[in-house]
PDB file of C-alpha atoms and ligand atoms in Angstrom:
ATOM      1  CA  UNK A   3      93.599  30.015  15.621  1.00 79.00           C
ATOM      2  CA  UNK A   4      96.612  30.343  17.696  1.00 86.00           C
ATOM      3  CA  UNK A   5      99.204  33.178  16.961  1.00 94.00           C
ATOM      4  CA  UNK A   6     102.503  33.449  18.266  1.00 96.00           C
ATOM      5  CA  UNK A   7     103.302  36.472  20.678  1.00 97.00           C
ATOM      6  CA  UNK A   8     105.719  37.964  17.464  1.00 97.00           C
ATOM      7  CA  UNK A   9     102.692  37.616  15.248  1.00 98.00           C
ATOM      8  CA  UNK A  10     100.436  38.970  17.802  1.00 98.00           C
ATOM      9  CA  UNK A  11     103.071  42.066  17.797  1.00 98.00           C
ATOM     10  CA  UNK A  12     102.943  42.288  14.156  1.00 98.00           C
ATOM     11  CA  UNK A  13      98.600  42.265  14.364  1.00 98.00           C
ATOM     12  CA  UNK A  14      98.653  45.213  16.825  1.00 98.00           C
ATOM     13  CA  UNK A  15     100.761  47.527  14.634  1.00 99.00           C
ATOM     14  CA  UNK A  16      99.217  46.791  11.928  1.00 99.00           C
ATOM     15  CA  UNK A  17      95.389  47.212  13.387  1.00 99.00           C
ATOM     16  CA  UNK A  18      96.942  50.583  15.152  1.00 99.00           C
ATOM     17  CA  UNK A  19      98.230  51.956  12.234  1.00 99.00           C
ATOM     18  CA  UNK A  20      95.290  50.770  10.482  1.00 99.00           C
ATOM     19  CA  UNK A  21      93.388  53.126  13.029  1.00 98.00           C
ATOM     20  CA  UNK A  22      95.760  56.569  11.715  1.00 98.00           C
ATOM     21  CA  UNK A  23      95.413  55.489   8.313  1.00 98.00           C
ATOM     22  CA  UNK A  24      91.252  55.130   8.561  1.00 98.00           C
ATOM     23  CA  UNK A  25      91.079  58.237  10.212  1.00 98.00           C
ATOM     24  CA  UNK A  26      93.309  60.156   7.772  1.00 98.00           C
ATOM     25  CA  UNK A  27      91.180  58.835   4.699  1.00 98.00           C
ATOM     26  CA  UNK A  28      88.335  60.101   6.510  1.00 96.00           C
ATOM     27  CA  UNK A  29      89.902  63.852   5.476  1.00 96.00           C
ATOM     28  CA  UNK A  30      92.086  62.873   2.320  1.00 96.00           C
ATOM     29  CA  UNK A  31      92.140  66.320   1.108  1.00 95.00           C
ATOM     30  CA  UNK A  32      93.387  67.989   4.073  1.00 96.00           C
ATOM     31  CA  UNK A  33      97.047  65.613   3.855  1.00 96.00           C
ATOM     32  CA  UNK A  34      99.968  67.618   3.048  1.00 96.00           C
ATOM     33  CA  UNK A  35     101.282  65.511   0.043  1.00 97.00           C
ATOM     34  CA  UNK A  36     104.937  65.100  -1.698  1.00 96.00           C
ATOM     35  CA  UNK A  37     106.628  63.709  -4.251  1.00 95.00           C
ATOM     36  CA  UNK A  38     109.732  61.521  -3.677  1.00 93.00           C
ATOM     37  CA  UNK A  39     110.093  60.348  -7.118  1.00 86.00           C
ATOM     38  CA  UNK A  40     108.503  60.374 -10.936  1.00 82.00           C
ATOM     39  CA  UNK A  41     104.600  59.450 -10.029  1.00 83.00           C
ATOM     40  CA  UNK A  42     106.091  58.277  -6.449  1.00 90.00           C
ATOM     41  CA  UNK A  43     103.618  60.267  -3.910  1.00 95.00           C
ATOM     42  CA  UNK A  44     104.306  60.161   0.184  1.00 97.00           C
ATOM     43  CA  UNK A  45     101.590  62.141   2.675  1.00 98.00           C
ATOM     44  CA  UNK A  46     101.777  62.843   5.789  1.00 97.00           C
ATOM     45  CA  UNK A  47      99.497  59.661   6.554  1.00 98.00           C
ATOM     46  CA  UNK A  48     102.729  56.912   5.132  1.00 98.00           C
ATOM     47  CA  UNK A  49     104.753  58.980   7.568  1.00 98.00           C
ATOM     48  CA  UNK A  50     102.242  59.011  10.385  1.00 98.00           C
ATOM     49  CA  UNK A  51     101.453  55.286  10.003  1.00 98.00           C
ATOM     50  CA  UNK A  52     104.914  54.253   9.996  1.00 98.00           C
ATOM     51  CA  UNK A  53     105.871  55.913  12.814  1.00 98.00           C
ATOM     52  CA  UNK A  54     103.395  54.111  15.109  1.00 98.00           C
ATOM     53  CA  UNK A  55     104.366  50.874  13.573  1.00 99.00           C
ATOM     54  CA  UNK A  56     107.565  51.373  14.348  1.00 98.00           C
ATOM     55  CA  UNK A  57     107.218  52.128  17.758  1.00 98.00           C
ATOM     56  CA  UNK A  58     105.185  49.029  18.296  1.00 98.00           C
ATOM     57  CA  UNK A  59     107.404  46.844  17.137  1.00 98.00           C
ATOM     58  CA  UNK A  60     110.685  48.354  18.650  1.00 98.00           C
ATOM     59  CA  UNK A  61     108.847  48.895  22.093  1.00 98.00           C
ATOM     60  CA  UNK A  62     107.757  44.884  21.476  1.00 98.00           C
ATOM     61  CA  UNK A  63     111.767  43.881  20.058  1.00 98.00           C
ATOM     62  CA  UNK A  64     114.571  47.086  20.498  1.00 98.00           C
ATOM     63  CA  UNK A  65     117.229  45.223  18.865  1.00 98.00           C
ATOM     64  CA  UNK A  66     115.713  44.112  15.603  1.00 98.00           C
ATOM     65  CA  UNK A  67     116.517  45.502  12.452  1.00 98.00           C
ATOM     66  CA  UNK A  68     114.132  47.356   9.827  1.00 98.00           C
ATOM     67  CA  UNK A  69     113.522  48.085   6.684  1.00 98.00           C
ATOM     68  CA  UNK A  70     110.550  50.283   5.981  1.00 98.00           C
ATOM     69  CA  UNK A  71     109.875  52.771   2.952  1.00 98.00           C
ATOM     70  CA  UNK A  72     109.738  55.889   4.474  1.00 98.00           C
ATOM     71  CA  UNK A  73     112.560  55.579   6.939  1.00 97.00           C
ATOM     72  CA  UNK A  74     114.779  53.559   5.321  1.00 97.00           C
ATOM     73  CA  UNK A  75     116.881  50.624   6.738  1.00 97.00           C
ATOM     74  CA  UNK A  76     118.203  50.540  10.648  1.00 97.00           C
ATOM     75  CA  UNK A  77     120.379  47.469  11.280  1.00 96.00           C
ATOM     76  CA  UNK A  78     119.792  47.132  14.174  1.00 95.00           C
ATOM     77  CA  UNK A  79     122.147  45.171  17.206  1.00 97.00           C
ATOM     78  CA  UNK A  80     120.340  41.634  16.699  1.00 95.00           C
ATOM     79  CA  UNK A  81     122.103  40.129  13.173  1.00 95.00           C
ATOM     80  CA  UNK A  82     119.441  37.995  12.630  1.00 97.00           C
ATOM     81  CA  UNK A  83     115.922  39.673  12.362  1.00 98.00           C
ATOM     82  CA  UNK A  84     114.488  42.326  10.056  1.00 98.00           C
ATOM     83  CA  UNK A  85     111.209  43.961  10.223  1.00 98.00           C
ATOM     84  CA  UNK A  86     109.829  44.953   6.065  1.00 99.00           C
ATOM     85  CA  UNK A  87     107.845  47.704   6.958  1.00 99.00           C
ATOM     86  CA  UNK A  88     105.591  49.321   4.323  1.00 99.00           C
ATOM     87  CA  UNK A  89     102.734  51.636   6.229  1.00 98.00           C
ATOM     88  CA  UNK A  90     100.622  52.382   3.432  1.00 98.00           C
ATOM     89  CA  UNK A  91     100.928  50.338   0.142  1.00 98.00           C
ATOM     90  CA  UNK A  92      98.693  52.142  -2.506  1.00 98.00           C
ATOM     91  CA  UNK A  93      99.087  55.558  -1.210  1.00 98.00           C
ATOM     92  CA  UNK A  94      97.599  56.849  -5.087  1.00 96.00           C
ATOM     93  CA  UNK A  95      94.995  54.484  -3.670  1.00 98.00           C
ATOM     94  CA  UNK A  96      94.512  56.474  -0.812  1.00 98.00           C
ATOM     95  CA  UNK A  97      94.970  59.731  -2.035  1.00 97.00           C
ATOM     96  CA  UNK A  98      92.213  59.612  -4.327  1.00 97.00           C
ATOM     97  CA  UNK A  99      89.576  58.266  -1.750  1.00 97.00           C
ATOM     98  CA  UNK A 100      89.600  54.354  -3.129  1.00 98.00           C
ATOM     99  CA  UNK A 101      89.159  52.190  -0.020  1.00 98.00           C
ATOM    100  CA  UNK A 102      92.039  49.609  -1.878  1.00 98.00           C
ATOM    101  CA  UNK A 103      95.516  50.112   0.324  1.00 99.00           C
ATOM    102  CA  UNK A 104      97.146  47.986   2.726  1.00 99.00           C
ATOM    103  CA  UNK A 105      99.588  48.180   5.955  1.00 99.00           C
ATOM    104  CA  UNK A 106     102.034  45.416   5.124  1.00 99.00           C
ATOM    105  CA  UNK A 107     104.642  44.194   8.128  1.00 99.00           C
ATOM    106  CA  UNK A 108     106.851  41.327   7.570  1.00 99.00           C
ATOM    107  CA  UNK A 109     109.519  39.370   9.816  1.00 98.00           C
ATOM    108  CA  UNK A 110     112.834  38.351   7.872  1.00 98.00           C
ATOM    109  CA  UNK A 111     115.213  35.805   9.948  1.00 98.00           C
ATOM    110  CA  UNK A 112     118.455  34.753   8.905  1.00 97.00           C
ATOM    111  CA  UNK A 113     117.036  36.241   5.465  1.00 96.00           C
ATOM    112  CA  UNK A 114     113.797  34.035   5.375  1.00 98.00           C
ATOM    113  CA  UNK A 115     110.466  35.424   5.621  1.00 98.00           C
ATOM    114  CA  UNK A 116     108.893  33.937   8.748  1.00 98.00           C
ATOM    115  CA  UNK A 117     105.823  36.199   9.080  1.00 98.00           C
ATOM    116  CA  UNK A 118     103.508  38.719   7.510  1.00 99.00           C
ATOM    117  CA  UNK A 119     100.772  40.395   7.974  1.00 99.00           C
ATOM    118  CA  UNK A 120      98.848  42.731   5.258  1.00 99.00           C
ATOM    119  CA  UNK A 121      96.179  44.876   6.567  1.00 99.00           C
ATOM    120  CA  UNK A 122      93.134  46.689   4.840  1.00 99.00           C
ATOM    121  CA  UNK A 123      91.687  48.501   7.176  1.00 98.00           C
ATOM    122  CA  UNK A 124      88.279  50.462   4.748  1.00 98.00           C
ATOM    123  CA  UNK A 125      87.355  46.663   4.514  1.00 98.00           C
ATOM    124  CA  UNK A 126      88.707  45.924   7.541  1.00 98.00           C
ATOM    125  CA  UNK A 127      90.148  42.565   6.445  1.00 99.00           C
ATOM    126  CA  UNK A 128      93.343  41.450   7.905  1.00 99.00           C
ATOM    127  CA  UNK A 129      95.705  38.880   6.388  1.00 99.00           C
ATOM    128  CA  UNK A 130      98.162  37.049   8.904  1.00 98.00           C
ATOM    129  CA  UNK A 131     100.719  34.195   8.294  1.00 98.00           C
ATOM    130  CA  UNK A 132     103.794  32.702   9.898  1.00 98.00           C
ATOM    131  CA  UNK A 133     105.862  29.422   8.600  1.00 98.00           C
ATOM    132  CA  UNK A 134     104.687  26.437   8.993  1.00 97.00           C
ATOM    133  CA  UNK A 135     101.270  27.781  10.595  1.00 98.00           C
ATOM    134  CA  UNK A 136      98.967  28.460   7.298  1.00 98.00           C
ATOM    135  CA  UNK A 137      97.277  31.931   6.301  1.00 98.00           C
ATOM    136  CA  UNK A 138      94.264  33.418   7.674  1.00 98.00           C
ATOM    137  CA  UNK A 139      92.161  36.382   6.515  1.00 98.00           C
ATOM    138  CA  UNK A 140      90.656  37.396   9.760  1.00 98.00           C
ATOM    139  CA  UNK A 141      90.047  34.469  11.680  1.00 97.00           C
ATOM    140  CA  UNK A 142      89.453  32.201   8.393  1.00 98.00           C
ATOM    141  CA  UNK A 143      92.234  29.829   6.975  1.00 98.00           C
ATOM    142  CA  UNK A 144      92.817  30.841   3.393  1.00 98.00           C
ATOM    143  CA  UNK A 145      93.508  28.652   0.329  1.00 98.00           C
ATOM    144  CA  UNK A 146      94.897  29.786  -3.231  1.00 99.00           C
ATOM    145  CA  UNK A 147      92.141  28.951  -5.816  1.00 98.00           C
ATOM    146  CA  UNK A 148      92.383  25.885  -7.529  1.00 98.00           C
ATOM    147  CA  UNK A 149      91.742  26.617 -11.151  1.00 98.00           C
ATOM    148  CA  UNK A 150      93.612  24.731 -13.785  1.00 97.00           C
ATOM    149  CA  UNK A 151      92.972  26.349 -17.181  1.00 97.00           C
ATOM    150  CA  UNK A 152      94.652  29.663 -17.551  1.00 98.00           C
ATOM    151  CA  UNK A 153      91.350  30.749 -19.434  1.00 98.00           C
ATOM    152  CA  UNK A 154      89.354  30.557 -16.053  1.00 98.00           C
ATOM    153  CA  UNK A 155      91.679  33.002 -14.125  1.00 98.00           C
ATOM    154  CA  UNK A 156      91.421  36.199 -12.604  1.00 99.00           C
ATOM    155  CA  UNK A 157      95.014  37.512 -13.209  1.00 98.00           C
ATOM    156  CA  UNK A 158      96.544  40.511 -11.288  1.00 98.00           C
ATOM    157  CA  UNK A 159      99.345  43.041 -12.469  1.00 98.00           C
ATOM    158  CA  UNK A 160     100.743  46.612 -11.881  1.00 98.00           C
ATOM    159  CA  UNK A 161     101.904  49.201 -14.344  1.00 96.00           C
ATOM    160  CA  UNK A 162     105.175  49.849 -13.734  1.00 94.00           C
ATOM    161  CA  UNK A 163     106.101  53.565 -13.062  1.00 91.00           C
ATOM    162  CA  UNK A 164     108.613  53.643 -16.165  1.00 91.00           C
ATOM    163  CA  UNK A 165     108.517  57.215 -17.576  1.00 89.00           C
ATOM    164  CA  UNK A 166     106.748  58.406 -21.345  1.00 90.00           C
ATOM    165  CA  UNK A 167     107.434  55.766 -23.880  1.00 91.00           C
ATOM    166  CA  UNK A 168     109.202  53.009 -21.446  1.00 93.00           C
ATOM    167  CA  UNK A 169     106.169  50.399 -21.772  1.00 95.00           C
ATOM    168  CA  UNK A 170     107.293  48.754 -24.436  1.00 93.00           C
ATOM    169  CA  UNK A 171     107.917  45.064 -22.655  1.00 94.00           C
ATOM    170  CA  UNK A 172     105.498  45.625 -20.210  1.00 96.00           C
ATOM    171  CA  UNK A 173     102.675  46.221 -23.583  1.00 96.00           C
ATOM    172  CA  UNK A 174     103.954  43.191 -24.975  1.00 95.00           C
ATOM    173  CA  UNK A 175     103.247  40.587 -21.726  1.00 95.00           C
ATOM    174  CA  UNK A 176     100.099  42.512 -21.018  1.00 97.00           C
ATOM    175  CA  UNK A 177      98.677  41.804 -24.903  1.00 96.00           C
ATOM    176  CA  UNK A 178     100.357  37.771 -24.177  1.00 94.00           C
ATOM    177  CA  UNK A 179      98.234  38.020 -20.570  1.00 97.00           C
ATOM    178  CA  UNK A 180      94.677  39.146 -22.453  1.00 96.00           C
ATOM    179  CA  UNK A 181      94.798  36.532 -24.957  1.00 94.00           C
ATOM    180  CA  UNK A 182      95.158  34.042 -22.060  1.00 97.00           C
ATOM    181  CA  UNK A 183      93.236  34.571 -19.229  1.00 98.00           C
ATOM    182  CA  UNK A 184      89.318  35.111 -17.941  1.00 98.00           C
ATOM    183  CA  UNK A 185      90.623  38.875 -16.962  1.00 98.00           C
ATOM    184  CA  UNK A 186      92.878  41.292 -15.521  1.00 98.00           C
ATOM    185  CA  UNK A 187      93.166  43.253 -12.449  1.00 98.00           C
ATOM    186  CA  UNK A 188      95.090  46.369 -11.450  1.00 98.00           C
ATOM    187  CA  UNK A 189      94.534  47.035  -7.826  1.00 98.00           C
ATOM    188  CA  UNK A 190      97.138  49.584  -6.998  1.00 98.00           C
ATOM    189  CA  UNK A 191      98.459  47.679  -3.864  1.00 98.00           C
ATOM    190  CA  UNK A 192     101.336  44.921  -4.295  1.00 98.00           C
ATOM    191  CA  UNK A 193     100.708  43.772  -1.012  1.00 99.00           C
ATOM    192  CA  UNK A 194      96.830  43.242  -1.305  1.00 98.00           C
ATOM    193  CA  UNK A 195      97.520  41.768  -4.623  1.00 99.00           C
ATOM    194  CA  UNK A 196      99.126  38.894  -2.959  1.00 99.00           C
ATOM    195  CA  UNK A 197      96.861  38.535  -0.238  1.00 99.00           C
ATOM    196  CA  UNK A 198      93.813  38.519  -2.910  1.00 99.00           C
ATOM    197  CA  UNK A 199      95.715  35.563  -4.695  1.00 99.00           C
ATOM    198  CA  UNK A 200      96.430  33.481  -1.153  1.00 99.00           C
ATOM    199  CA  UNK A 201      92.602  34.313  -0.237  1.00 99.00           C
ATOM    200  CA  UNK A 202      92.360  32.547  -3.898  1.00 98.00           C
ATOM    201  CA  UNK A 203      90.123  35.900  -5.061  1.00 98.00           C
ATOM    202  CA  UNK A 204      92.496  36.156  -7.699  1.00 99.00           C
ATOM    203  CA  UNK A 205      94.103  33.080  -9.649  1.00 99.00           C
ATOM    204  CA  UNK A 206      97.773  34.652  -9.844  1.00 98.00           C
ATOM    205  CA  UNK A 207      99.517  38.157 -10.040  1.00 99.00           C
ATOM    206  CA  UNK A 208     102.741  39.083 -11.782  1.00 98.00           C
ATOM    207  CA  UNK A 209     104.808  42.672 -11.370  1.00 98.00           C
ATOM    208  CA  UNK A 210     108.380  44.173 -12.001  1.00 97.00           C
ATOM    209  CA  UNK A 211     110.028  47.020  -9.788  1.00 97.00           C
ATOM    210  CA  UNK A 212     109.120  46.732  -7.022  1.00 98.00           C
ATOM    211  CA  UNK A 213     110.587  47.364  -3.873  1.00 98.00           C
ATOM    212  CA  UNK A 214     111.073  44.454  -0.380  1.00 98.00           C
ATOM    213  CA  UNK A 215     108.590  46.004   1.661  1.00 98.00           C
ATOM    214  CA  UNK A 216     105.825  45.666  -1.243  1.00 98.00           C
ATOM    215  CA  UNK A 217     106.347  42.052  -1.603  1.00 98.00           C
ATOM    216  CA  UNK A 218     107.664  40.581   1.875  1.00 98.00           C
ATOM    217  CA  UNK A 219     104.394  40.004   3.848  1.00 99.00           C
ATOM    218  CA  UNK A 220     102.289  39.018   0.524  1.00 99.00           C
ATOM    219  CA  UNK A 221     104.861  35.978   0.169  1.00 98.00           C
ATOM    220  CA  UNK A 222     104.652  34.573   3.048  1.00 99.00           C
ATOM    221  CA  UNK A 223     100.648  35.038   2.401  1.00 99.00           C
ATOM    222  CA  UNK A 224     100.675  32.944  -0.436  1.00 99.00           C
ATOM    223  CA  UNK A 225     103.647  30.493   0.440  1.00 98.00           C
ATOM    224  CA  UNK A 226     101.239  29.243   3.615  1.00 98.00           C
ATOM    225  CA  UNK A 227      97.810  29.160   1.985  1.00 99.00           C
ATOM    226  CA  UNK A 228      99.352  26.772  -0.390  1.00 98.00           C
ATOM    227  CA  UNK A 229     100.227  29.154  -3.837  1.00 99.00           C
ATOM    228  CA  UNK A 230     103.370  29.465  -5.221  1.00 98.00           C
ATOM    229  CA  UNK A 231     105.953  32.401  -5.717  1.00 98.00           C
ATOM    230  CA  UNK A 232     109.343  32.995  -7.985  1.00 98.00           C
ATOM    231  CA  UNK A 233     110.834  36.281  -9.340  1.00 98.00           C
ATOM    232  CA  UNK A 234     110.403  36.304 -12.798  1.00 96.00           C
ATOM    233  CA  UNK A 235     112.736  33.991 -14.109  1.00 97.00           C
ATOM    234  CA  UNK A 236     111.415  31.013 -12.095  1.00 98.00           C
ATOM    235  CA  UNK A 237     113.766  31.447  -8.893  1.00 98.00           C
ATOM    236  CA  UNK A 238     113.714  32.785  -5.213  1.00 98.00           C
ATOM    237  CA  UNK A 239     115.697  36.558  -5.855  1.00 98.00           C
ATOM    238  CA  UNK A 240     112.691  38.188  -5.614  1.00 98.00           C
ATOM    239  CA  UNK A 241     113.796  40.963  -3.493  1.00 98.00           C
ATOM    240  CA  UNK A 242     116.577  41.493  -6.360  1.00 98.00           C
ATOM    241  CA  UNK A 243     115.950  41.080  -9.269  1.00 98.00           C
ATOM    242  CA  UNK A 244     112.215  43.224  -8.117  1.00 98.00           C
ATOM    243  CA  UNK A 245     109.899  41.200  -9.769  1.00 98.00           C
ATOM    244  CA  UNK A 246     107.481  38.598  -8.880  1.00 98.00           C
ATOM    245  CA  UNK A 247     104.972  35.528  -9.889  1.00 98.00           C
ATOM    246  CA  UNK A 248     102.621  34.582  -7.817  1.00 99.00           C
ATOM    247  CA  UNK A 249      99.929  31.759  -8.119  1.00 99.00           C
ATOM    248  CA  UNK A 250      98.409  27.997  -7.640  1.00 98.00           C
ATOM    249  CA  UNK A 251     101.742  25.646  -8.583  1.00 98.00           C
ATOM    250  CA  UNK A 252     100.292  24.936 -12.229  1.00 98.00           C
ATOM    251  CA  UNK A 253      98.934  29.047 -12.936  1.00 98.00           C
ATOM    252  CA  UNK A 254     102.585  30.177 -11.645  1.00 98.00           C
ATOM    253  CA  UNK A 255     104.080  27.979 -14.065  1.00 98.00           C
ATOM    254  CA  UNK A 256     101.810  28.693 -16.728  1.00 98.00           C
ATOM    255  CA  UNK A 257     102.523  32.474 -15.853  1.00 98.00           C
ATOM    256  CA  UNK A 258     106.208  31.935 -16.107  1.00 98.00           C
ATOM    257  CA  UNK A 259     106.223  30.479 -19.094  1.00 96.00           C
ATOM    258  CA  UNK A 260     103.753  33.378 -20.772  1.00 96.00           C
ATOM    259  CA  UNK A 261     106.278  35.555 -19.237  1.00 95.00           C
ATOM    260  CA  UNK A 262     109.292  34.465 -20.634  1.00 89.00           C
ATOM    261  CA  UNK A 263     111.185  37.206 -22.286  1.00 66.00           C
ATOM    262  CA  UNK A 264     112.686  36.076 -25.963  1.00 57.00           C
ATOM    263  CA  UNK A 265     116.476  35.198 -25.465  1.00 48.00           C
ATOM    264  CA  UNK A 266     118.585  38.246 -26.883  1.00 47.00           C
TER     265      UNK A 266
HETATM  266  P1  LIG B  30     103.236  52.436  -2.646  1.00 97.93           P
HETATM  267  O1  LIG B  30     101.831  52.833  -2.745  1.00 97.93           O
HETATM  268  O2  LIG B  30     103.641  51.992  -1.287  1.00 97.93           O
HETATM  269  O3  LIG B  30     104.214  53.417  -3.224  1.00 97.93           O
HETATM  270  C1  LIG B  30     101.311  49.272  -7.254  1.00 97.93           C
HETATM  271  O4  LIG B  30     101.505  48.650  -8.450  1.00 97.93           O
HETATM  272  C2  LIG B  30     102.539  49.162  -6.381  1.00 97.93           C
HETATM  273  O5  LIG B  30     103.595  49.995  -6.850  1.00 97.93           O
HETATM  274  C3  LIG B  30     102.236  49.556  -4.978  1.00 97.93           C
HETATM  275  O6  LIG B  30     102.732  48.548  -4.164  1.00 97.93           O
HETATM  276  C4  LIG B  30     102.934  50.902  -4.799  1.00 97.93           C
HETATM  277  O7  LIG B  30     103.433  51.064  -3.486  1.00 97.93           O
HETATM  278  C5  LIG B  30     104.049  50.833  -5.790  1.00 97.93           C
HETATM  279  N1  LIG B  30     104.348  52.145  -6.376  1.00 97.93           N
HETATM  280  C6  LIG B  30     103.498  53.154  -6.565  1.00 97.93           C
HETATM  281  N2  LIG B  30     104.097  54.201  -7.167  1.00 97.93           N
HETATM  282  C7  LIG B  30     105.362  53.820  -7.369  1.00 97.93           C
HETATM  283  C8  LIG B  30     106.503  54.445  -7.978  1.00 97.93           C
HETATM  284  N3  LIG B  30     106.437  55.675  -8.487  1.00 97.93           N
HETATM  285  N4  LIG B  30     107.650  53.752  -8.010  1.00 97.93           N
HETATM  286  C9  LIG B  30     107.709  52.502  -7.490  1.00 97.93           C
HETATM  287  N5  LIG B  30     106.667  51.854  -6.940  1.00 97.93           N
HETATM  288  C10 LIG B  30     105.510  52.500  -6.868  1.00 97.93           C
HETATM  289 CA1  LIG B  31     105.585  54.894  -2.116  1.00 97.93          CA
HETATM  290 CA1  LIG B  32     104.420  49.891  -1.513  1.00 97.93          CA
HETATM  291 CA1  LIG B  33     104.109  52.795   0.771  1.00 97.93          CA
END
């Protein structure tokens, strides 16, 4: 498999910070740990991670722009290109010693995804894509699964971080979902939920508020190993309206039309 030089650049971050990140899990309990938000956690591990990210890929491309979670956005002088940074998606993951979190690095030009990569590096499995060029999952070309009938799928979600009482919708697609499908799965990290559905481990995934850097790389993922992706009301503002489908062209569908909320 052949990756360009700006994917390569994306790989090495992602395996480097995938080093900081293995070594800090090794001794969870010693990370100094704060909260940025309601059930929103950041240790010193996000921060250390996406600080040698970043200096890979500014050594690799000074003039790029970035968005990453802990750092916020830089503009940058280039106008064209974005880096979607997020150094350790599933920090609760993490911070309770289960090996399911992620390094997730994506390239935005002219405000198209053009690359990702999502990195897990307890199984060390690394997910890499770039237009036009299909997904791998280490050196293996990934496919979405081809199931057909919603009651043979494997369907992924996350539980929105809405506050006591707020789960009212969210209750109401969940109890639509288990009537549906073979089963659910919560796995804590947006961007390894997409990569399990391009590696076609999971049959689809759907989720609301969330943030660019949890999504970027994990479309791209499934976009190239064939799957399909919408926000939730069937069209392409996923990074707005925060939400996202993901699946095989018929499951997607068949997940967007489960999803539909009742016209008010
Ligand atoms: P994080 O670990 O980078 O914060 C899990 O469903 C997803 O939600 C993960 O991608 C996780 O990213 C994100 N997440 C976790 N806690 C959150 C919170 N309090 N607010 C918003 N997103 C959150
Ligand atoms: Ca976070
Ligand atoms: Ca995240
Ligand atoms: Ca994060």
């Amino acid at each position: 498999m052949a990756r360009s030089a700006l994917l390569n650049v994306m790989v090495q971050a992602a395996l480097k910070a995938g080093r900081s990140l293995s070594r800090d899990f090794g001794e969870v309990q010693n990370l100094q740990v704060s909260l940025k938000g309601p059930s929103d956690y950041v240790s010193q591990a996000d921060h250390k991670a996406e600080e040698v990210i970043l200096g890979e890929l500014r050594r690799a491309r000074p003039t790029y722009g970035v968005l990453a979670e802990e750092s916020g956005e830089d503009k940058g002088t280039d106008g064209q290109h974005r880096w979607i940074v997020d150094p350790l998606d599933g920090t609760t993951n993490f911070l309770h010693g289960i090996p399911l979190f992620s390094v997730s690095i994506a390239l935005e030009r002219a405000g198209e995804i053009v690359a990702g990569v999502v990195y897990n590096p307890a199984m060390d499995e690394l997910y890499s894509a770039e237009r036009g060029g299909g997904a791998f999952l280490n050196d293996r070309r990934m496919r979405v699964a081809g199931r057909r009938q919603l009651s043979d799928c494997v369907v992924g979600t996350g539980v929105p971080h809405l506050g006591r009482g707020q789960h009212g919708q969210y209750l109401i697609e969940l109890s639509h979902m288990m009537g549906e499908v073979a089963g659910i799965r919560r796995l804590g990290s947006a961007a390894l939920d997409l990569a399990y559905v391009a590696a076609g481990r999971m049959d689809g995934y759907w989720e609301d508020h969330l943030s660019p850097w949890d999504l970027a790389a994990g479309v791209i993922l499934v976009r190239e190993a064939g799957g399909f992706v919408s926000d939730r009301d069937g069209g392409g503002k996923i990074f707005e309206k925060k939400s996202i489908v993901a699946g095989n062209e018929r499951v997607q569908k068949e997940l967007l039309s489960l999803l539909k909320r009742p016209a008010k």
